[in-house]
Coordinates of C-alpha atoms and ligand atoms in Angstrom, one line a residue:
M1 CA -5.2 18.0 24.3
Q2 CA -4.7 15.7 21.3
S3 CA -7.7 15.0 19.1
I4 CA -7.6 11.5 17.6
T5 CA -9.2 9.6 14.7
V6 CA -9.1 5.9 15.2
L7 CA -9.4 4.0 11.8
G8 CA -10.4 0.4 12.6
A9 CA -11.7 1.2 16.1
T10 CA -13.4 -2.1 16.6
G11 CA -10.3 -4.2 15.8
S12 CA -7.6 -5.6 18.1
I13 CA -5.3 -2.5 17.6
G14 CA -8.3 -0.1 17.8
T15 CA -9.5 -1.6 21.0
S16 CA -6.0 -1.4 22.6
T17 CA -5.7 2.2 21.4
L18 CA -9.0 3.2 23.1
D19 CA -7.9 1.4 26.2
V20 CA -4.8 3.6 26.5
V21 CA -6.7 6.7 25.5
A22 CA -9.3 6.1 28.2
R23 CA -6.5 6.1 30.8
H24 CA -5.6 9.7 29.9
P25 CA -8.8 11.8 29.5
D26 CA -6.7 14.9 30.3
R27 CA -4.5 14.3 27.2
Y28 CA -6.6 12.7 24.5
R29 CA -10.0 13.4 23.0
V30 CA -11.6 11.1 20.4
F31 CA -12.6 12.9 17.2
A32 CA -13.7 10.1 15.0
L33 CA -14.1 6.3 15.1
T34 CA -14.5 3.9 12.2
A35 CA -15.5 0.3 11.7
H36 CA -16.3 -2.0 8.8
Q37 CA -19.1 -4.3 9.8
R38 CA -19.4 -4.5 13.6
V39 CA -22.0 -1.8 14.1
D40 CA -23.0 -2.9 17.6
A41 CA -19.5 -2.7 18.8
L42 CA -19.0 0.7 17.2
A43 CA -22.2 2.0 18.8
A44 CA -20.9 1.0 22.2
L45 CA -17.6 2.8 21.6
C46 CA -19.5 5.9 20.4
R47 CA -21.5 6.0 23.7
R48 CA -18.4 5.7 25.7
F49 CA -16.0 8.1 23.8
R50 CA -18.6 10.5 22.2
P51 CA -16.7 11.2 19.0
E52 CA -17.8 13.9 16.6
F53 CA -18.0 11.4 13.7
A54 CA -18.4 7.6 13.3
V55 CA -17.9 6.0 9.9
V56 CA -19.0 2.5 8.7
S57 CA -18.6 0.9 5.2
D58 CA -22.1 1.2 3.7
A59 CA -25.5 2.9 3.9
P60 CA -27.5 0.1 5.6
R61 CA -24.9 -0.2 8.4
A62 CA -24.9 3.6 8.7
A63 CA -28.7 3.6 9.1
R64 CA -28.5 0.9 11.7
L65 CA -25.8 2.8 13.7
R66 CA -27.9 6.0 13.5
S67 CA -30.9 4.1 14.9
L68 CA -28.8 2.6 17.7
L69 CA -27.5 6.0 18.6
A70 CA -30.8 7.8 18.3
Q71 CA -31.7 7.7 22.0
D72 CA -28.3 9.3 22.9
S73 CA -27.9 13.1 22.8
G74 CA -26.9 13.0 19.1
A75 CA -23.3 13.8 19.9
T76 CA -22.0 11.7 17.0
E77 CA -22.7 12.2 13.3
V78 CA -22.7 8.9 11.3
L79 CA -21.1 8.8 7.8
E80 CA -20.4 6.0 5.4
G81 CA -18.0 4.8 2.7
A82 CA -14.4 5.1 1.7
Q83 CA -14.6 8.9 1.0
A84 CA -15.8 9.5 4.6
L85 CA -13.0 7.4 5.9
A86 CA -10.4 9.5 4.1
W87 CA -12.3 12.7 5.2
V88 CA -12.1 11.9 9.0
A89 CA -8.5 10.9 8.5
A90 CA -7.6 14.3 7.0
H91 CA -9.9 16.5 8.9
E92 CA -8.4 19.7 10.3
Q93 CA -9.7 18.9 13.8
A94 CA -7.8 15.6 14.0
D95 CA -4.2 16.0 15.2
T96 CA -3.4 12.3 15.3
V97 CA -4.6 9.4 13.3
M98 CA -4.3 5.8 14.4
A99 CA -4.3 3.8 11.1
A100 CA -5.5 0.4 12.2
I101 CA -7.6 -0.9 9.3
V102 CA -6.4 -4.3 8.2
G103 CA -5.1 -4.7 4.6
T104 CA -5.1 -2.6 1.5
A105 CA -8.6 -1.5 2.5
G106 CA -6.8 0.9 4.8
L107 CA -4.4 2.4 2.2
E108 CA -6.6 5.3 1.0
A109 CA -7.4 6.6 4.5
S110 CA -3.9 6.1 5.9
L111 CA -2.5 7.9 2.9
A112 CA -5.0 10.7 3.3
A113 CA -3.8 11.2 6.9
A114 CA -0.2 11.4 5.7
R115 CA -1.0 13.8 2.9
A116 CA -2.8 16.0 5.4
G117 CA 0.4 16.2 7.5
K118 CA -1.0 14.4 10.5
R119 CA 0.8 12.6 13.2
V120 CA 0.2 9.1 11.9
L121 CA 0.3 6.1 14.2
L122 CA 0.8 3.5 11.5
A123 CA -0.3 -0.1 12.3
N124 CA -1.7 -0.8 8.8
K125 CA 1.6 -2.3 7.5
E126 CA -0.1 -3.4 4.3
A127 CA -0.4 0.2 3.2
L128 CA 3.4 0.6 3.4
V129 CA 4.0 -2.7 1.6
T130 CA 1.5 -1.8 -1.2
A131 CA 2.7 1.7 -1.8
G132 CA 5.8 2.3 0.4
R133 CA 7.7 4.8 -1.7
L134 CA 4.5 6.7 -2.5
Y135 CA 3.5 6.7 1.1
V136 CA 6.8 7.9 2.7
D137 CA 7.3 10.5 0.0
A138 CA 3.8 11.8 0.6
A139 CA 4.3 11.9 4.4
R140 CA 7.6 13.7 4.0
A141 CA 6.2 16.3 1.5
A142 CA 3.3 17.1 3.8
G143 CA 5.5 17.2 7.0
A144 CA 3.5 14.3 8.6
T145 CA 5.1 12.5 11.5
L146 CA 5.1 8.7 11.0
L147 CA 5.2 6.7 14.3
P148 CA 5.4 3.0 13.9
I149 CA 2.9 0.9 15.9
D150 CA 4.1 -2.6 14.7
S151 CA 5.9 -3.7 17.9
E152 CA 9.1 -4.5 16.0
H153 CA 9.3 -1.2 14.2
N154 CA 8.3 0.7 17.3
A155 CA 11.1 -1.1 19.1
I156 CA 13.6 -0.2 16.4
F157 CA 12.4 3.4 16.5
Q158 CA 13.0 3.5 20.2
C159 CA 16.5 2.2 19.8
L160 CA 17.5 4.8 17.2
P161 CA 19.4 8.0 17.8
P162 CA 17.0 11.1 18.0
A163 CA 18.3 12.5 14.7
A164 CA 17.4 9.2 12.9
Q165 CA 14.0 9.1 14.7
A166 CA 13.3 12.5 13.1
D167 CA 14.6 11.6 9.7
A168 CA 15.4 8.1 8.4
A169 CA 18.1 9.7 6.1
A170 CA 20.2 10.2 9.3
L171 CA 20.3 6.5 10.1
Q172 CA 23.5 5.6 8.3
A173 CA 25.2 8.7 9.7
G174 CA 24.1 7.7 13.1
G175 CA 26.3 4.6 12.9
V176 CA 23.6 2.0 12.4
R177 CA 25.0 -1.2 10.9
R178 CA 21.8 -3.3 10.6
I179 CA 18.5 -3.8 12.2
L180 CA 17.3 -7.2 13.5
L181 CA 13.6 -8.0 13.5
T182 CA 12.5 -10.6 16.1
A183 CA 9.9 -13.1 15.1
S184 CA 8.0 -15.4 17.6
G185 CA 7.9 -18.1 14.9
G186 CA 4.1 -18.2 15.4
P187 CA 2.0 -21.2 16.5
F188 CA 3.7 -23.6 14.1
R189 CA 7.3 -22.9 14.9
S190 CA 8.1 -26.5 15.5
R191 CA 5.7 -28.2 13.2
S192 CA 7.0 -30.4 10.3
L193 CA 6.3 -29.5 6.7
Q194 CA 4.0 -32.5 6.5
E195 CA 2.0 -31.4 9.5
L196 CA 1.7 -27.9 8.1
A197 CA -0.3 -29.1 5.1
T198 CA -3.3 -30.0 7.3
V199 CA -3.4 -27.3 10.0
S200 CA -6.8 -25.6 10.5
P201 CA -7.7 -21.8 10.6
E202 CA -8.4 -22.2 14.3
E203 CA -5.0 -23.6 15.0
A204 CA -3.4 -20.9 12.8
C205 CA -5.2 -18.1 14.7
A206 CA -4.1 -19.4 18.2
H207 CA -0.9 -17.4 18.6
P208 CA 1.2 -18.4 21.6
N209 CA 2.1 -14.8 22.7
W210 CA -0.1 -12.2 21.0
S211 CA -3.8 -11.7 20.7
M212 CA -4.5 -10.2 17.2
G213 CA -7.0 -10.0 14.3
R214 CA -7.4 -13.2 12.2
K215 CA -5.5 -12.0 9.1
I216 CA -2.3 -11.0 10.9
S217 CA -2.6 -14.2 13.0
V218 CA -2.5 -16.3 9.8
D219 CA 0.4 -14.1 8.6
S220 CA 2.3 -14.9 11.8
A221 CA 1.7 -18.6 11.3
T222 CA 3.1 -18.5 7.7
M223 CA 5.7 -16.0 8.8
M224 CA 4.5 -13.8 5.9
N225 CA 4.0 -11.3 8.7
K226 CA 7.7 -11.1 9.2
G227 CA 8.1 -10.8 5.4
L228 CA 5.7 -7.8 5.3
E229 CA 7.6 -6.3 8.3
L230 CA 10.9 -6.6 6.4
I231 CA 9.4 -4.5 3.6
E232 CA 7.8 -2.2 6.1
A233 CA 11.2 -1.7 7.8
H234 CA 12.8 -0.9 4.5
F235 CA 10.4 1.9 3.8
L236 CA 10.2 3.3 7.3
F237 CA 13.9 3.3 8.0
G238 CA 15.3 3.6 4.5
L239 CA 17.7 0.7 4.9
P240 CA 18.6 -1.7 2.1
E241 CA 17.3 -5.2 2.3
Q242 CA 20.7 -6.6 3.2
Q243 CA 20.9 -4.6 6.3
I244 CA 17.7 -6.0 7.8
D245 CA 17.9 -9.4 9.4
I246 CA 15.3 -11.7 11.1
V247 CA 15.9 -13.8 14.2
V248 CA 13.4 -16.1 15.8
H249 CA 12.8 -15.4 19.4
P250 CA 10.0 -17.5 20.8
Q251 CA 9.3 -15.6 24.0
S252 CA 8.4 -12.3 22.1
V253 CA 10.0 -10.2 24.9
I254 CA 12.7 -8.5 22.8
H255 CA 10.6 -6.7 20.3
S256 CA 13.6 -5.9 17.9
L257 CA 17.2 -4.7 17.9
V258 CA 19.5 -2.1 16.3
E259 CA 23.1 -3.0 15.7
Y260 CA 25.7 -0.2 15.6
L261 CA 29.1 0.0 14.0
D262 CA 30.9 -0.4 17.4
G263 CA 29.3 -3.8 18.0
S264 CA 26.6 -2.5 20.4
L265 CA 23.1 -4.1 20.0
L266 CA 20.3 -2.0 21.5
A267 CA 17.1 -3.8 22.2
Q268 CA 13.6 -2.8 23.4
L269 CA 12.0 -5.3 25.8
G270 CA 8.6 -5.6 27.3
N271 CA 5.6 -7.8 27.8
P272 CA 4.0 -8.7 24.5
D273 CA 1.1 -6.3 24.7
M274 CA 0.4 -3.8 21.9
R275 CA -0.6 -1.1 24.4
T276 CA 3.1 -0.4 25.0
P277 CA 4.0 0.6 21.4
I278 CA 0.6 2.4 21.1
A279 CA 1.2 4.4 24.3
H280 CA 4.8 5.2 23.1
A281 CA 3.5 6.6 19.8
L282 CA 0.6 8.4 21.3
A283 CA 2.7 10.3 23.8
Y284 CA 6.1 10.5 21.9
P285 CA 8.5 11.9 23.0
A286 CA 6.8 11.8 26.4
R287 CA 6.1 8.6 28.3
I288 CA 2.7 7.6 29.7
D289 CA 1.1 4.7 31.5
S290 CA -0.1 2.1 29.1
G291 CA -1.7 -0.3 31.5
V292 CA 1.0 -2.9 30.7
G293 CA 2.7 -4.5 33.7
A294 CA 6.4 -4.6 34.2
L295 CA 8.5 -7.4 32.8
D296 CA 9.5 -9.9 35.5
L297 CA 13.0 -11.0 34.3
P298 CA 13.7 -13.6 37.0
A299 CA 10.3 -15.2 36.3
L300 CA 11.2 -15.2 32.6
G301 CA 14.5 -16.9 33.3
R302 CA 15.8 -17.1 29.8
L303 CA 15.6 -15.7 26.3
D304 CA 16.0 -18.0 23.3
F305 CA 17.0 -17.3 19.7
E306 CA 17.2 -19.4 16.5
P307 CA 17.5 -18.7 12.7
P308 CA 14.3 -18.8 10.7
D309 CA 13.7 -22.0 8.7
P310 CA 13.2 -21.0 5.0
S311 CA 12.0 -24.5 3.9
R312 CA 9.0 -24.6 6.3
F313 CA 8.3 -20.9 6.0
P314 CA 8.8 -20.0 2.2
C315 CA 6.8 -16.7 2.6
L316 CA 10.0 -15.2 4.2
R317 CA 11.9 -15.9 1.0
L318 CA 9.1 -14.6 -1.2
A319 CA 9.0 -11.3 0.7
R320 CA 12.7 -10.8 0.6
E321 CA 12.8 -11.5 -3.1
A322 CA 9.9 -9.1 -3.7
L323 CA 11.8 -6.4 -1.8
R324 CA 15.0 -7.1 -3.7
S325 CA 13.3 -7.0 -7.1
G326 CA 11.5 -3.8 -6.0
G327 CA 9.0 -2.0 -8.2
G328 CA 5.5 -3.4 -7.9
A329 CA 6.5 -6.8 -6.5
P330 CA 5.7 -5.9 -2.8
C331 CA 2.3 -4.7 -3.8
V332 CA 1.6 -7.9 -5.7
L333 CA 3.0 -10.0 -2.8
N334 CA 0.6 -8.3 -0.4
A335 CA -2.5 -8.5 -2.6
A336 CA -2.0 -12.2 -3.4
N337 CA -1.3 -12.9 0.3
E338 CA -4.5 -11.1 1.4
L339 CA -6.6 -13.1 -1.0
A340 CA -4.8 -16.4 -0.1
V341 CA -5.2 -15.8 3.6
A342 CA -9.0 -15.1 3.2
A343 CA -9.3 -18.3 1.1
F344 CA -7.5 -20.3 3.8
L345 CA -9.7 -18.8 6.6
G346 CA -12.7 -19.6 4.4
G347 CA -11.6 -23.3 4.1
R348 CA -10.9 -23.0 0.4
L349 CA -7.1 -23.4 0.5
R350 CA -4.6 -25.5 2.5
F351 CA -2.2 -23.6 4.7
T352 CA 0.8 -24.5 2.7
A353 CA -0.9 -23.4 -0.5
I354 CA -0.9 -19.8 0.7
A355 CA 2.8 -19.4 -0.2
E356 CA 2.3 -21.4 -3.5
L357 CA -0.4 -19.1 -4.6
V358 CA 1.6 -16.0 -3.7
E359 CA 4.6 -17.3 -5.7
R360 CA 2.5 -18.0 -8.8
V361 CA 1.0 -14.5 -8.8
L362 CA 4.5 -13.0 -8.3
E363 CA 5.8 -15.0 -11.3
A364 CA 2.9 -13.6 -13.4
V365 CA 2.9 -9.9 -12.5
G366 CA 5.7 -9.4 -9.9
S367 CA 7.9 -7.5 -12.5
R368 CA 5.4 -4.6 -12.8
S369 CA 6.8 -1.1 -11.9
A370 CA 6.1 0.5 -8.6
P371 CA 2.7 2.3 -8.3
G372 CA 3.2 6.0 -8.8
S373 CA -0.2 7.0 -7.5
L374 CA -3.0 5.7 -5.3
D375 CA -5.0 4.6 -8.4
E376 CA -2.1 2.7 -9.8
A377 CA -1.5 1.0 -6.5
L378 CA -5.2 0.0 -6.2
A379 CA -5.2 -1.2 -9.9
L380 CA -2.1 -3.4 -9.4
D381 CA -3.6 -4.7 -6.1
A382 CA -6.9 -5.6 -7.9
E383 CA -5.1 -7.3 -10.8
A384 CA -3.0 -9.4 -8.4
R385 CA -6.1 -10.4 -6.4
A386 CA -7.9 -11.4 -9.6
L387 CA -5.0 -13.6 -10.6
A388 CA -4.9 -15.1 -7.2
Q389 CA -8.6 -15.8 -7.2
A390 CA -8.3 -17.5 -10.5
G391 CA -5.4 -19.7 -9.2
I392 CA -7.3 -21.1 -6.2
P393 CA -9.2 -23.9 -7.9
R394 CA -6.0 -25.5 -9.3
L395 CA -4.2 -25.4 -5.9
A396 CA -7.3 -26.5 -4.0
A397 CA -7.6 -29.6 -6.3
Ligands
NAD401 P1 -8.6 -6.6 13.2 O1 -9.1 -7.6 12.2 O2 -8.7 -7.0 14.6 O3 -9.3 -5.2 13.0 C1 -9.4 -4.6 11.7 C2 -10.2 -3.3 11.8 O4 -10.2 -2.8 10.4 C3 -11.6 -3.4 12.3 O5 -11.9 -2.3 13.1 C4 -12.4 -3.5 11.0 O6 -13.7 -2.9 11.2 C5 -11.6 -2.6 10.1 N1 -11.8 -3.0 8.7 C6 -11.6 -4.2 8.2 N2 -11.9 -4.2 6.8 C7 -12.2 -3.0 6.5 C8 -12.7 -2.4 5.3 N3 -12.8 -3.0 4.2 N4 -13.0 -1.0 5.4 C9 -12.9 -0.3 6.5 N5 -12.5 -0.9 7.7 C10 -12.2 -2.2 7.7 O7 -7.1 -6.3 12.8 P2 -5.9 -5.9 13.8 O8 -5.2 -7.1 14.3 O9 -6.3 -4.8 14.7 O10 -4.8 -5.3 12.8 C11 -5.0 -4.0 12.2 C12 -3.7 -3.6 11.5 O11 -2.7 -3.5 12.5 C13 -3.3 -4.6 10.5 O12 -2.7 -4.0 9.4 C14 -2.2 -5.4 11.2 O13 -1.2 -6.0 10.3 C15 -1.6 -4.3 12.1 N6 -1.0 -4.9 13.3 C16 -1.7 -5.5 14.2 C17 -1.1 -6.0 15.4 C18 -1.9 -6.7 16.4 O14 -1.4 -7.1 17.5 N7 -3.2 -6.9 16.3 C19 0.2 -5.9 15.6 C20 1.0 -5.2 14.6 C21 0.4 -4.7 13.5
MG402 MG1 4.8 -7.0 14.3

């Protein structure tokens, strides 16, 4: 019986995780569930999964959750704040932690899980982009097992030789020449640059193949998501930037590929449903039912590929440059992007200004050194956000 903490239980990944967990009551038990604002949704999950702990962001929400759960048998203790998040992530009774909080907000708790040597199911890619070296070093030192949830990284993991799954250092020796991340191209794959200037948040969040949270949906539309994933792949698999390529594949059926020295390309295919990588990571190395139907190849008929277009999707270039320059640049890229995406979703920034704002912040503080501690990472993140915030009025004008 595996005991699980789900950080970000009310989100898209959290919900899919609990869907898989509910299919296997003989294998999994929920230890803790956390959410930011959606107290009603978290209360419903607590009634259904009866965790020992539930965590929300602040005291008023905790009080509301307590009152919502008062009529129940009192099975769940309610806690609040960032410290409580890290505490349920590192608790000795949790074997596995699903890290599915969106953004740098998830870094501290994801890192706490790694430092406690947990089996970490890592969806929170921003944690790796912000503090990749720190994160993987901490996980290795503590003997944590990192299992990627991002569909591309999970696909790559599945296509690696077992020795390289256990330790990224064995990747080169395993004959890997490069990895290929597939990208759907998002909802604006065939829009012109001119059209992109006026797209709305609703259009940006209407992804053709995947149903996801709003932040990652906008990242998919700008293709910054693929840029973040490039950096994520670098830290997870220890490959230099030149050995990680991106190919646009609009059907989102091939989730990524690994190319070997002999010319073989291994791919993982499946319907675009996050329950597949989640079930894979939950049960690894076993296989369990995820609730996802089989892929119908004849119905699919064809698979298409094209190169990404750097002129319409400049975020790809910014992410690659940030990874190439190293140090604190990925952290700055991520922080500026989070703020720019929030401004776009709030109607304060045009879609095409997201990349412009990120580029300006990178020019200002992208040459900082890599954060050596959680505090340094959070400080650099805050500095980049403040600069991005200050840059909004000029770009909005
Ligand atoms: P979402 O917006 O649907 O859910 C986010 C979760 O994080 C919610 O439970 C929310 O309560 C919690 N949260 C948000 N801000 C918080 C804060 N300040 N403090 C504490 N909790 C907070 O997002 P999602 O789509 O589920 O994505 C979660 C993570 O998984 C992201 O890092 C995303 O990049 C990654 N991911 C998602 C998908 C997908 O299909 N949705 C695919 C690959 C990777
Ligand atoms: Mg992905």
